[in-house]
Every structure is written in C-alpha cells, then in structure tokens.
Amino acid sequence: MTAGEPALDASSPFTLPGFFAALADGELLAASCRDCGQVLVPPRPACYGCGGRRLEIESQPKEGAVFSFTAVHAAPPELEADVPYVVAIVELDSGARLTGRLEAAYEEVAIGDRVRLRTRAPSPQEQQLALDHERDWPVHYFDPAE
C-alpha cells in the first residue's frame, strides 16, 4: 500500500471482501511487502512479518506444492458427512503459502505433491457456517496437479 492510496473499503484487495471478489473473477491476489519481502495471502494492509505498510498487490500463481497436511476427522456438524477430509498448507510457486482443503484421500497425499488451486460456489452446508456477508464468497480448494 503506498502513500496517497484511498482509504480501505470492501472493494479493496487488502480486505477479505476484495480478495474474494478477485478470487471469484479467477485471480489469486497477495500483498508483497516492499520492506521485508513477505508475501501475504490473503492480502493485508500491514505486513505480519515486519509490520511495514509498504505493500503492493501482486497476482499469484495457482500452482504449488504441499508443504504440510492433515486429515480432519472431527468437523463442524454441517460438514460431518465429509469426514475424513484433507486440509493442506500449500506453498505456491511464488513462495507464498495458502491453506485449503485438498481433494484427495489422505493416504494418497505426500509432502511436495504438486497441486492446483480451484474455486467453486459454497455448498448449502458451507453457507450455513458462513457469516451473512461471506455466504456468496467462492470456496477455494486444491486438486492434485495433472
């Protein structure tokens, strides 16, 4: 974010509504800190690495590698029918990390596996978990890369 930039509002990519609006349009955005190089996905108006505010929005690749993963066996009641499911931290090809559901069986996942980010509309069960203003935000998840 640079000096003279307009105040933050819901359309700003530095906010979650702005981030999810871009994601709905097919673009994954991050904020890159010009002070320490930290990449923040989703973008924030201040760096959680150094506290700096010299951030710029950058488009991110939608491919990366599994950095870490786990199986969820105890889900909220709305998602109990989905258990077990895999949640992974993915290191994107840019070096930024993003957490999301991985559409693969736990036994078939390994650290370093290549994956690709996808989006879809939230299911009725996921909408029940969302706040009113989040109900139409796209859900991001990862598929094994082909």
PDB file of N, CA, C and O in Angstrom, residues 21-79:
ATOM      1  N   ALA A  21     -13.648 -11.241  -3.984  1.00  0.00           N
ATOM      2  CA  ALA A  21     -14.196 -10.748  -5.253  1.00  0.00           C
ATOM      3  C   ALA A  21     -13.215 -11.046  -6.384  1.00  0.00           C
ATOM      4  O   ALA A  21     -13.616 -11.495  -7.465  1.00  0.00           O
ATOM      5  N   ALA A  22     -11.928 -10.806  -6.147  1.00  0.00           N
ATOM      6  CA  ALA A  22     -10.915 -11.120  -7.159  1.00  0.00           C
ATOM      7  C   ALA A  22     -10.856 -12.620  -7.409  1.00  0.00           C
ATOM      8  O   ALA A  22     -10.757 -13.074  -8.553  1.00  0.00           O
ATOM      9  N   LEU A  23     -10.942 -13.409  -6.331  1.00  0.00           N
ATOM     10  CA  LEU A  23     -10.916 -14.865  -6.473  1.00  0.00           C
ATOM     11  C   LEU A  23     -12.110 -15.351  -7.299  1.00  0.00           C
ATOM     12  O   LEU A  23     -11.978 -16.239  -8.147  1.00  0.00           O
ATOM     13  N   ALA A  24     -13.273 -14.740  -7.088  1.00  0.00           N
ATOM     14  CA  ALA A  24     -14.460 -15.093  -7.875  1.00  0.00           C
ATOM     15  C   ALA A  24     -14.249 -14.784  -9.352  1.00  0.00           C
ATOM     16  O   ALA A  24     -14.821 -15.448 -10.225  1.00  0.00           O
ATOM     17  N   ASP A  25     -13.407 -13.792  -9.642  1.00  0.00           N
ATOM     18  CA  ASP A  25     -13.079 -13.434 -11.031  1.00  0.00           C
ATOM     19  C   ASP A  25     -11.907 -14.245 -11.566  1.00  0.00           C
ATOM     20  O   ASP A  25     -11.413 -13.977 -12.661  1.00  0.00           O
ATOM     21  N   GLY A  26     -11.421 -15.205 -10.767  1.00  0.00           N
ATOM     22  CA  GLY A  26     -10.356 -16.081 -11.230  1.00  0.00           C
ATOM     23  C   GLY A  26      -8.953 -15.619 -10.913  1.00  0.00           C
ATOM     24  O   GLY A  26      -7.990 -16.209 -11.397  1.00  0.00           O
ATOM     25  N   GLU A  27      -8.799 -14.591 -10.093  1.00  0.00           N
ATOM     26  CA  GLU A  27      -7.463 -14.081  -9.792  1.00  0.00           C
ATOM     27  C   GLU A  27      -7.131 -14.268  -8.318  1.00  0.00           C
ATOM     28  O   GLU A  27      -7.898 -13.894  -7.436  1.00  0.00           O
ATOM     29  N   LEU A  28      -5.987 -14.875  -8.051  1.00  0.00           N
ATOM     30  CA  LEU A  28      -5.481 -15.045  -6.692  1.00  0.00           C
ATOM     31  C   LEU A  28      -4.508 -13.908  -6.416  1.00  0.00           C
ATOM     32  O   LEU A  28      -3.500 -13.762  -7.112  1.00  0.00           O
ATOM     33  N   LEU A  29      -4.825 -13.099  -5.407  1.00  0.00           N
ATOM     34  CA  LEU A  29      -4.010 -11.921  -5.093  1.00  0.00           C
ATOM     35  C   LEU A  29      -3.273 -12.088  -3.772  1.00  0.00           C
ATOM     36  O   LEU A  29      -3.744 -12.778  -2.863  1.00  0.00           O
ATOM     37  N   ALA A  30      -2.132 -11.419  -3.685  1.00  0.00           N
ATOM     38  CA  ALA A  30      -1.348 -11.352  -2.454  1.00  0.00           C
ATOM     39  C   ALA A  30      -0.827  -9.937  -2.307  1.00  0.00           C
ATOM     40  O   ALA A  30      -0.783  -9.163  -3.266  1.00  0.00           O
ATOM     41  N   ALA A  31      -0.428  -9.603  -1.090  1.00  0.00           N
ATOM     42  CA  ALA A  31       0.269  -8.348  -0.840  1.00  0.00           C
ATOM     43  C   ALA A  31       1.737  -8.693  -0.644  1.00  0.00           C
ATOM     44  O   ALA A  31       2.072  -9.609   0.097  1.00  0.00           O
ATOM     45  N   SER A  32       2.597  -7.971  -1.314  1.00  0.00           N
ATOM     46  CA  SER A  32       4.036  -8.181  -1.189  1.00  0.00           C
ATOM     47  C   SER A  32       4.630  -6.995  -0.447  1.00  0.00           C
ATOM     48  O   SER A  32       4.429  -5.844  -0.839  1.00  0.00           O
ATOM     49  N   CYS A  33       5.353  -7.278   0.649  1.00  0.00           N
ATOM     50  CA  CYS A  33       5.938  -6.219   1.467  1.00  0.00           C
ATOM     51  C   CYS A  33       7.240  -5.739   0.831  1.00  0.00           C
ATOM     52  O   CYS A  33       8.158  -6.530   0.605  1.00  0.00           O
ATOM     53  N   ARG A  34       7.301  -4.464   0.562  1.00  0.00           N
ATOM     54  CA  ARG A  34       8.500  -3.876  -0.039  1.00  0.00           C
ATOM     55  C   ARG A  34       9.610  -3.656   0.982  1.00  0.00           C
ATOM     56  O   ARG A  34      10.734  -3.381   0.627  1.00  0.00           O
ATOM     57  N   ASP A  35       9.306  -3.839   2.271  1.00  0.00           N
ATOM     58  CA  ASP A  35      10.319  -3.674   3.304  1.00  0.00           C
ATOM     59  C   ASP A  35      11.061  -4.975   3.605  1.00  0.00           C
ATOM     60  O   ASP A  35      12.273  -4.980   3.744  1.00  0.00           O
ATOM     61  N   CYS A  36      10.321  -6.099   3.702  1.00  0.00           N
ATOM     62  CA  CYS A  36      10.984  -7.359   4.084  1.00  0.00           C
ATOM     63  C   CYS A  36      10.792  -8.491   3.080  1.00  0.00           C
ATOM     64  O   CYS A  36      11.379  -9.550   3.226  1.00  0.00           O
ATOM     65  N   GLY A  37       9.931  -8.303   2.072  1.00  0.00           N
ATOM     66  CA  GLY A  37       9.717  -9.328   1.057  1.00  0.00           C
ATOM     67  C   GLY A  37       8.643 -10.353   1.390  1.00  0.00           C
ATOM     68  O   GLY A  37       8.360 -11.224   0.572  1.00  0.00           O
ATOM     69  N   GLN A  38       8.050 -10.261   2.568  1.00  0.00           N
ATOM     70  CA  GLN A  38       6.984 -11.194   2.953  1.00  0.00           C
ATOM     71  C   GLN A  38       5.828 -11.106   1.956  1.00  0.00           C
ATOM     72  O   GLN A  38       5.466 -10.024   1.520  1.00  0.00           O
ATOM     73  N   VAL A  39       5.251 -12.254   1.595  1.00  0.00           N
ATOM     74  CA  VAL A  39       4.086 -12.299   0.719  1.00  0.00           C
ATOM     75  C   VAL A  39       2.911 -12.774   1.549  1.00  0.00           C
ATOM     76  O   VAL A  39       2.978 -13.821   2.185  1.00  0.00           O
ATOM     77  N   LEU A  40       1.829 -11.986   1.554  1.00  0.00           N
ATOM     78  CA  LEU A  40       0.678 -12.264   2.405  1.00  0.00           C
ATOM     79  C   LEU A  40      -0.533 -12.652   1.567  1.00  0.00           C
ATOM     80  O   LEU A  40      -0.997 -11.869   0.740  1.00  0.00           O
ATOM     81  N   VAL A  41      -0.998 -13.880   1.767  1.00  0.00           N
ATOM     82  CA  VAL A  41      -2.192 -14.378   1.090  1.00  0.00           C
ATOM     83  C   VAL A  41      -3.166 -14.844   2.161  1.00  0.00           C
ATOM     84  O   VAL A  41      -2.816 -15.730   2.933  1.00  0.00           O
ATOM     85  N   PRO A  42      -4.358 -14.283   2.250  1.00  0.00           N
ATOM     86  CA  PRO A  42      -4.862 -13.133   1.515  1.00  0.00           C
ATOM     87  C   PRO A  42      -4.116 -11.857   1.912  1.00  0.00           C
ATOM     88  O   PRO A  42      -3.486 -11.801   2.973  1.00  0.00           O
ATOM     89  N   PRO A  43      -4.194 -10.833   1.062  1.00  0.00           N
ATOM     90  CA  PRO A  43      -3.510  -9.572   1.350  1.00  0.00           C
ATOM     91  C   PRO A  43      -4.003  -8.932   2.639  1.00  0.00           C
ATOM     92  O   PRO A  43      -5.155  -9.102   3.031  1.00  0.00           O
ATOM     93  N   ARG A  44      -3.114  -8.215   3.277  1.00  0.00           N
ATOM     94  CA  ARG A  44      -3.429  -7.431   4.479  1.00  0.00           C
ATOM     95  C   ARG A  44      -2.862  -6.031   4.267  1.00  0.00           C
ATOM     96  O   ARG A  44      -1.920  -5.861   3.510  1.00  0.00           O
ATOM     97  N   PRO A  45      -3.375  -5.027   4.976  1.00  0.00           N
ATOM     98  CA  PRO A  45      -2.844  -3.672   4.816  1.00  0.00           C
ATOM     99  C   PRO A  45      -1.541  -3.433   5.575  1.00  0.00           C
ATOM    100  O   PRO A  45      -0.893  -2.406   5.381  1.00  0.00           O
ATOM    101  N   ALA A  46      -1.143  -4.381   6.431  1.00  0.00           N
ATOM    102  CA  ALA A  46       0.131  -4.278   7.143  1.00  0.00           C
ATOM    103  C   ALA A  46       0.805  -5.640   7.122  1.00  0.00           C
ATOM    104  O   ALA A  46       0.149  -6.678   7.200  1.00  0.00           O
ATOM    105  N   CYS A  47       2.118  -5.649   7.029  1.00  0.00           N
ATOM    106  CA  CYS A  47       2.885  -6.889   6.954  1.00  0.00           C
ATOM    107  C   CYS A  47       2.938  -7.568   8.315  1.00  0.00           C
ATOM    108  O   CYS A  47       3.254  -6.936   9.316  1.00  0.00           O
ATOM    109  N   TYR A  48       2.638  -8.866   8.348  1.00  0.00           N
ATOM    110  CA  TYR A  48       2.773  -9.582   9.609  1.00  0.00           C
ATOM    111  C   TYR A  48       4.190 -10.074   9.832  1.00  0.00           C
ATOM    112  O   TYR A  48       4.503 -10.643  10.860  1.00  0.00           O
ATOM    113  N   GLY A  49       5.082  -9.820   8.871  1.00  0.00           N
ATOM    114  CA  GLY A  49       6.495 -10.156   9.042  1.00  0.00           C
ATOM    115  C   GLY A  49       7.262  -9.061   9.754  1.00  0.00           C
ATOM    116  O   GLY A  49       7.985  -9.312  10.714  1.00  0.00           O
ATOM    117  N   CYS A  50       7.069  -7.820   9.297  1.00  0.00           N
ATOM    118  CA  CYS A  50       7.842  -6.701   9.860  1.00  0.00           C
ATOM    119  C   CYS A  50       6.977  -5.553  10.353  1.00  0.00           C
ATOM    120  O   CYS A  50       7.493  -4.602  10.939  1.00  0.00           O
ATOM    121  N   GLY A  51       5.679  -5.600  10.088  1.00  0.00           N
ATOM    122  CA  GLY A  51       4.800  -4.503  10.496  1.00  0.00           C
ATOM    123  C   GLY A  51       4.765  -3.362   9.493  1.00  0.00           C
ATOM    124  O   GLY A  51       4.054  -2.389   9.691  1.00  0.00           O
ATOM    125  N   GLY A  52       5.523  -3.481   8.416  1.00  0.00           N
ATOM    126  CA  GLY A  52       5.581  -2.428   7.406  1.00  0.00           C
ATOM    127  C   GLY A  52       4.258  -2.230   6.688  1.00  0.00           C
ATOM    128  O   GLY A  52       3.403  -3.114   6.667  1.00  0.00           O
ATOM    129  N   ARG A  53       4.121  -1.064   6.098  1.00  0.00           N
ATOM    130  CA  ARG A  53       2.888  -0.739   5.368  1.00  0.00           C
ATOM    131  C   ARG A  53       3.157  -0.429   3.893  1.00  0.00           C
ATOM    132  O   ARG A  53       2.278   0.036   3.199  1.00  0.00           O
ATOM    133  N   ARG A  54       4.367  -0.712   3.436  1.00  0.00           N
ATOM    134  CA  ARG A  54       4.674  -0.517   2.016  1.00  0.00           C
ATOM    135  C   ARG A  54       4.398  -1.834   1.292  1.00  0.00           C
ATOM    136  O   ARG A  54       5.294  -2.623   1.042  1.00  0.00           O
ATOM    137  N   LEU A  55       3.110  -2.050   1.005  1.00  0.00           N
ATOM    138  CA  LEU A  55       2.662  -3.289   0.392  1.00  0.00           C
ATOM    139  C   LEU A  55       2.086  -3.018  -0.989  1.00  0.00           C
ATOM    140  O   LEU A  55       1.449  -1.992  -1.206  1.00  0.00           O
ATOM    141  N   GLU A  56       2.312  -3.958  -1.872  1.00  0.00           N
ATOM    142  CA  GLU A  56       1.760  -3.866  -3.218  1.00  0.00           C
ATOM    143  C   GLU A  56       1.025  -5.166  -3.540  1.00  0.00           C
ATOM    144  O   GLU A  56       1.456  -6.245  -3.144  1.00  0.00           O
ATOM    145  N   ILE A  57      -0.066  -5.022  -4.259  1.00  0.00           N
ATOM    146  CA  ILE A  57      -0.852  -6.192  -4.668  1.00  0.00           C
ATOM    147  C   ILE A  57      -0.180  -6.852  -5.869  1.00  0.00           C
ATOM    148  O   ILE A  57       0.213  -6.178  -6.815  1.00  0.00           O
ATOM    149  N   GLU A  58      -0.066  -8.165  -5.782  1.00  0.00           N
ATOM    150  CA  GLU A  58       0.508  -8.948  -6.881  1.00  0.00           C
ATOM    151  C   GLU A  58      -0.369 -10.164  -7.148  1.00  0.00           C
ATOM    152  O   GLU A  58      -0.876 -10.790  -6.218  1.00  0.00           O
ATOM    153  N   SER A  59      -0.502 -10.513  -8.395  1.00  0.00           N
ATOM    154  CA  SER A  59      -1.192 -11.738  -8.782  1.00  0.00           C
ATOM    155  C   SER A  59      -0.299 -12.923  -8.421  1.00  0.00           C
ATOM    156  O   SER A  59       0.927 -12.829  -8.513  1.00  0.00           O
ATOM    157  N   GLN A  60      -0.912 -14.005  -7.996  1.00  0.00           N
ATOM    158  CA  GLN A  60      -0.171 -15.195  -7.578  1.00  0.00           C
ATOM    159  C   GLN A  60      -0.442 -16.372  -8.495  1.00  0.00           C
ATOM    160  O   GLN A  60      -1.523 -16.493  -9.063  1.00  0.00           O
ATOM    161  N   PRO A  61       0.532 -17.279  -8.599  1.00  0.00           N
ATOM    162  CA  PRO A  61       0.289 -18.500  -9.367  1.00  0.00           C
ATOM    163  C   PRO A  61      -0.716 -19.383  -8.645  1.00  0.00           C
ATOM    164  O   PRO A  61      -0.846 -19.311  -7.420  1.00  0.00           O
ATOM    165  N   LYS A  62      -1.400 -20.207  -9.386  1.00  0.00           N
ATOM    166  CA  LYS A  62      -2.404 -21.095  -8.801  1.00  0.00           C
ATOM    167  C   LYS A  62      -1.871 -22.506  -8.609  1.00  0.00           C
ATOM    168  O   LYS A  62      -2.622 -23.399  -8.251  1.00  0.00           O
ATOM    169  N   GLU A  63      -0.588 -22.692  -8.811  1.00  0.00           N
ATOM    170  CA  GLU A  63       0.020 -23.996  -8.609  1.00  0.00           C
ATOM    171  C   GLU A  63       1.079 -23.913  -7.528  1.00  0.00           C
ATOM    172  O   GLU A  63       1.658 -22.859  -7.284  1.00  0.00           O
ATOM    173  N   GLY A  64       1.301 -25.042  -6.876  1.00  0.00           N
ATOM    174  CA  GLY A  64       2.300 -25.099  -5.831  1.00  0.00           C
ATOM    175  C   GLY A  64       2.493 -26.522  -5.363  1.00  0.00           C
ATOM    176  O   GLY A  64       2.066 -27.475  -6.022  1.00  0.00           O
ATOM    177  N   ALA A  65       3.126 -26.655  -4.197  1.00  0.00           N
ATOM    178  CA  ALA A  65       3.433 -27.968  -3.644  1.00  0.00           C
ATOM    179  C   ALA A  65       2.919 -28.047  -2.208  1.00  0.00           C
ATOM    180  O   ALA A  65       2.928 -27.062  -1.474  1.00  0.00           O
ATOM    181  N   VAL A  66       2.497 -29.243  -1.823  1.00  0.00           N
ATOM    182  CA  VAL A  66       2.029 -29.464  -0.459  1.00  0.00           C
ATOM    183  C   VAL A  66       3.212 -29.251   0.489  1.00  0.00           C
ATOM    184  O   VAL A  66       4.258 -29.894   0.357  1.00  0.00           O
ATOM    185  N   PHE A  67       3.033 -28.334   1.421  1.00  0.00           N
ATOM    186  CA  PHE A  67       4.048 -28.043   2.433  1.00  0.00           C
ATOM    187  C   PHE A  67       3.780 -28.870   3.699  1.00  0.00           C
ATOM    188  O   PHE A  67       4.691 -29.370   4.338  1.00  0.00           O
ATOM    189  N   SER A  68       2.503 -28.995   4.042  1.00  0.00           N
ATOM    190  CA  SER A  68       2.069 -29.758   5.205  1.00  0.00           C
ATOM    191  C   SER A  68       0.603 -30.131   4.999  1.00  0.00           C
ATOM    192  O   SER A  68      -0.094 -29.471   4.238  1.00  0.00           O
ATOM    193  N   PHE A  69       0.141 -31.181   5.688  1.00  0.00           N
ATOM    194  CA  PHE A  69      -1.262 -31.559   5.541  1.00  0.00           C
ATOM    195  C   PHE A  69      -1.706 -32.383   6.734  1.00  0.00           C
ATOM    196  O   PHE A  69      -0.896 -32.937   7.475  1.00  0.00           O
ATOM    197  N   THR A  70      -3.010 -32.452   6.905  1.00  0.00           N
ATOM    198  CA  THR A  70      -3.606 -33.260   7.969  1.00  0.00           C
ATOM    199  C   THR A  70      -4.980 -33.735   7.517  1.00  0.00           C
ATOM    200  O   THR A  70      -5.556 -33.183   6.579  1.00  0.00           O
ATOM    201  N   ALA A  71      -5.473 -34.737   8.192  1.00  0.00           N
ATOM    202  CA  ALA A  71      -6.832 -35.212   7.941  1.00  0.00           C
ATOM    203  C   ALA A  71      -7.738 -34.677   9.039  1.00  0.00           C
ATOM    204  O   ALA A  71      -7.384 -34.703  10.215  1.00  0.00           O
ATOM    205  N   VAL A  72      -8.898 -34.195   8.650  1.00  0.00           N
ATOM    206  CA  VAL A  72      -9.906 -33.723   9.601  1.00  0.00           C
ATOM    207  C   VAL A  72     -10.887 -34.860   9.836  1.00  0.00           C
ATOM    208  O   VAL A  72     -11.516 -35.342   8.898  1.00  0.00           O
ATOM    209  N   HIS A  73     -10.990 -35.271  11.102  1.00  0.00           N
ATOM    210  CA  HIS A  73     -11.913 -36.343  11.477  1.00  0.00           C
ATOM    211  C   HIS A  73     -13.067 -35.836  12.318  1.00  0.00           C
ATOM    212  O   HIS A  73     -14.089 -36.515  12.434  1.00  0.00           O
ATOM    213  N   ALA A  74     -12.907 -34.671  12.924  1.00  0.00           N
ATOM    214  CA  ALA A  74     -13.960 -34.063  13.749  1.00  0.00           C
ATOM    215  C   ALA A  74     -14.281 -32.700  13.151  1.00  0.00           C
ATOM    216  O   ALA A  74     -13.581 -31.725  13.381  1.00  0.00           O
ATOM    217  N   ALA A  75     -15.323 -32.660  12.352  1.00  0.00           N
ATOM    218  CA  ALA A  75     -15.705 -31.446  11.631  1.00  0.00           C
ATOM    219  C   ALA A  75     -16.915 -30.807  12.298  1.00  0.00           C
ATOM    220  O   ALA A  75     -17.607 -31.440  13.097  1.00  0.00           O
ATOM    221  N   PRO A  76     -17.192 -29.542  11.945  1.00  0.00           N
ATOM    222  CA  PRO A  76     -18.443 -28.945  12.417  1.00  0.00           C
ATOM    223  C   PRO A  76     -19.616 -29.803  11.947  1.00  0.00           C
ATOM    224  O   PRO A  76     -19.521 -30.500  10.926  1.00  0.00           O
ATOM    225  N   PRO A  77     -20.731 -29.780  12.669  1.00  0.00           N
ATOM    226  CA  PRO A  77     -21.872 -30.629  12.304  1.00  0.00           C
ATOM    227  C   PRO A  77     -22.274 -30.504  10.833  1.00  0.00           C
ATOM    228  O   PRO A  77     -22.644 -31.493  10.205  1.00  0.00           O
ATOM    229  N   GLU A  78     -22.175 -29.307  10.272  1.00  0.00           N
ATOM    230  CA  GLU A  78     -22.583 -29.099   8.875  1.00  0.00           C
ATOM    231  C   GLU A  78     -21.697 -29.865   7.895  1.00  0.00           C
ATOM    232  O   GLU A  78     -22.094 -30.126   6.763  1.00  0.00           O
ATOM    233  N   LEU A  79     -20.475 -30.214   8.292  1.00  0.00           N
ATOM    234  CA  LEU A  79     -19.535 -30.890   7.392  1.00  0.00           C
ATOM    235  C   LEU A  79     -19.240 -32.330   7.812  1.00  0.00           C
ATOM    236  O   LEU A  79     -18.339 -32.958   7.263  1.00  0.00           O
TER     237      LEU A  79
END
